[in-house]
């Protein structure tokens, strides 16, 4: 299993993904301190951390981006020290190319590409592959799928 994270400056989305079936096992968007605590207690069976990394495209950024970078480092440090030394940065452009074959892809395109590939969201009575996903959880899953598609060397 892999742990995929879409980091934020206050909260981050994560998804535990089965590396063989690509099935999402557990997912949520939670506070960064809680996610940090979960890494060495709850996620100790994961083999790899795939985390979205910030990239510069020449535009000015605010303090939230730099705070997110600090959290990326903290998540990696916790994972490497307590779980497994294997981690990988996944850049947004990699996700766009891998899932949509276009750098112009938006979040809605990535979401649709994942649904086209794995199945519908579903309902409470008939939950689908993505039942319970919302907002940033889609991004965390996209990080994990991109890692699995491009970088699997278990």
XYZ file of C-alpha atoms in Angstrom, residues 11-153:
143
model
C -5.100 20.761 6.185
C -4.016 18.026 3.817
C -5.835 15.286 1.962
C -4.503 11.751 2.019
C -5.383 8.462 0.424
C -4.117 4.981 1.222
C -4.067 3.044 -2.058
C -3.656 -0.675 -2.677
C -0.678 -0.892 -5.028
C -2.034 -3.986 -6.811
C -5.651 -3.008 -7.411
C -5.286 0.821 -7.211
C -8.331 0.732 -4.912
C -8.587 3.555 -2.362
C -8.547 1.920 1.078
C -8.804 4.960 3.341
C -9.015 8.668 2.631
C -9.788 11.977 4.304
C -8.874 15.610 4.548
C -7.617 16.393 8.025
C -5.511 18.890 9.934
C -1.784 18.682 9.292
C -0.895 17.923 12.908
C -3.342 15.017 12.937
C -1.929 13.684 9.657
C 1.583 13.955 11.077
C 0.494 11.905 14.116
C -1.204 9.319 11.881
C 1.887 8.735 9.756
C 3.799 6.791 12.391
C 0.829 5.304 14.213
C -1.950 4.562 11.762
C -0.072 4.359 8.439
C 2.916 2.299 9.564
C 2.170 -0.478 7.025
C 2.492 1.720 3.961
C 5.462 1.067 1.697
C 5.848 4.413 -0.023
C 4.886 8.029 0.511
C 3.871 9.818 -2.700
C 3.459 13.522 -2.034
C 2.588 16.378 -4.337
C 5.469 18.832 -4.505
C 5.214 22.537 -5.120
C 6.781 23.775 -8.361
C 7.617 27.281 -9.470
C 6.249 28.479 -12.778
C 7.557 32.027 -12.477
C 4.516 33.571 -10.801
C 4.634 35.209 -7.369
C 3.329 33.090 -4.493
C 2.040 33.872 -1.030
C 3.075 32.666 2.397
C 0.619 29.741 2.185
C 2.792 28.122 -0.490
C 5.891 28.377 1.690
C 3.985 27.033 4.704
C 2.857 24.104 2.544
C 6.508 23.433 1.657
C 7.354 23.250 5.360
C 4.574 20.688 5.869
C 5.810 18.635 2.924
C 9.185 18.408 4.638
C 7.626 17.503 7.972
C 5.505 14.732 6.418
C 8.512 13.271 4.617
C 10.693 13.442 7.729
C 8.057 11.646 9.805
C 7.543 8.972 7.156
C 11.262 8.358 6.594
C 12.067 8.259 10.318
C 9.195 6.053 11.482
C 7.759 4.094 8.556
C 9.916 3.600 5.472
C 12.667 5.610 3.773
C 10.941 5.347 0.390
C 9.161 8.496 -0.778
C 8.581 10.296 -4.054
C 7.672 13.810 -5.111
C 4.881 14.014 -7.658
C 4.460 17.302 -9.471
C 1.076 18.563 -10.650
C 2.271 18.620 -14.266
C 3.053 14.882 -13.994
C -0.519 14.223 -12.852
C -1.986 16.268 -15.705
C 0.099 14.508 -18.351
C -0.371 11.044 -16.855
C -4.127 11.248 -16.380
C -5.250 13.685 -19.089
C -2.377 13.840 -21.600
C -2.531 17.635 -21.418
C -0.843 20.345 -19.375
C -4.038 22.394 -19.749
C -6.048 19.949 -17.624
C -7.942 21.371 -14.656
C -9.130 19.652 -11.474
C -12.440 18.775 -13.132
C -10.593 17.082 -16.025
C -8.477 15.044 -13.626
C -11.573 14.000 -11.654
C -13.340 12.926 -14.853
C -10.280 11.012 -16.083
C -10.200 9.079 -12.800
C -13.936 8.309 -13.023
C -13.546 7.197 -16.654
C -10.732 4.875 -15.651
C -12.012 3.391 -12.392
C -15.776 3.864 -12.249
C -18.488 6.048 -10.845
C -18.681 7.697 -7.459
C -21.870 5.837 -6.571
C -24.497 6.465 -3.940
C -25.017 5.543 -0.303
C -27.112 2.522 -1.359
C -24.725 1.544 -4.132
C -21.267 2.951 -3.323
C -18.877 3.134 -6.233
C -15.085 3.212 -6.396
C -14.983 6.854 -5.281
C -17.881 6.995 -2.837
C -17.034 9.595 -0.180
C -14.421 11.447 -2.244
C -14.579 15.226 -2.247
C -12.389 18.197 -3.148
C -8.736 17.602 -2.292
C -9.143 13.852 -1.821
C -9.379 13.602 -5.624
C -5.998 15.323 -5.810
C -4.444 12.996 -3.251
C -5.696 9.992 -5.205
C -4.348 11.495 -8.453
C -0.939 11.823 -6.766
C -1.008 8.146 -5.812
C -2.198 6.906 -9.191
C 0.447 8.954 -10.982
C 3.092 7.472 -8.704
C 1.828 3.953 -9.339
C 1.600 4.469 -13.102
C 5.015 6.071 -13.477
C 7.254 5.066 -10.625
C 6.372 1.610 -9.368
C 9.563 -0.124 -8.312
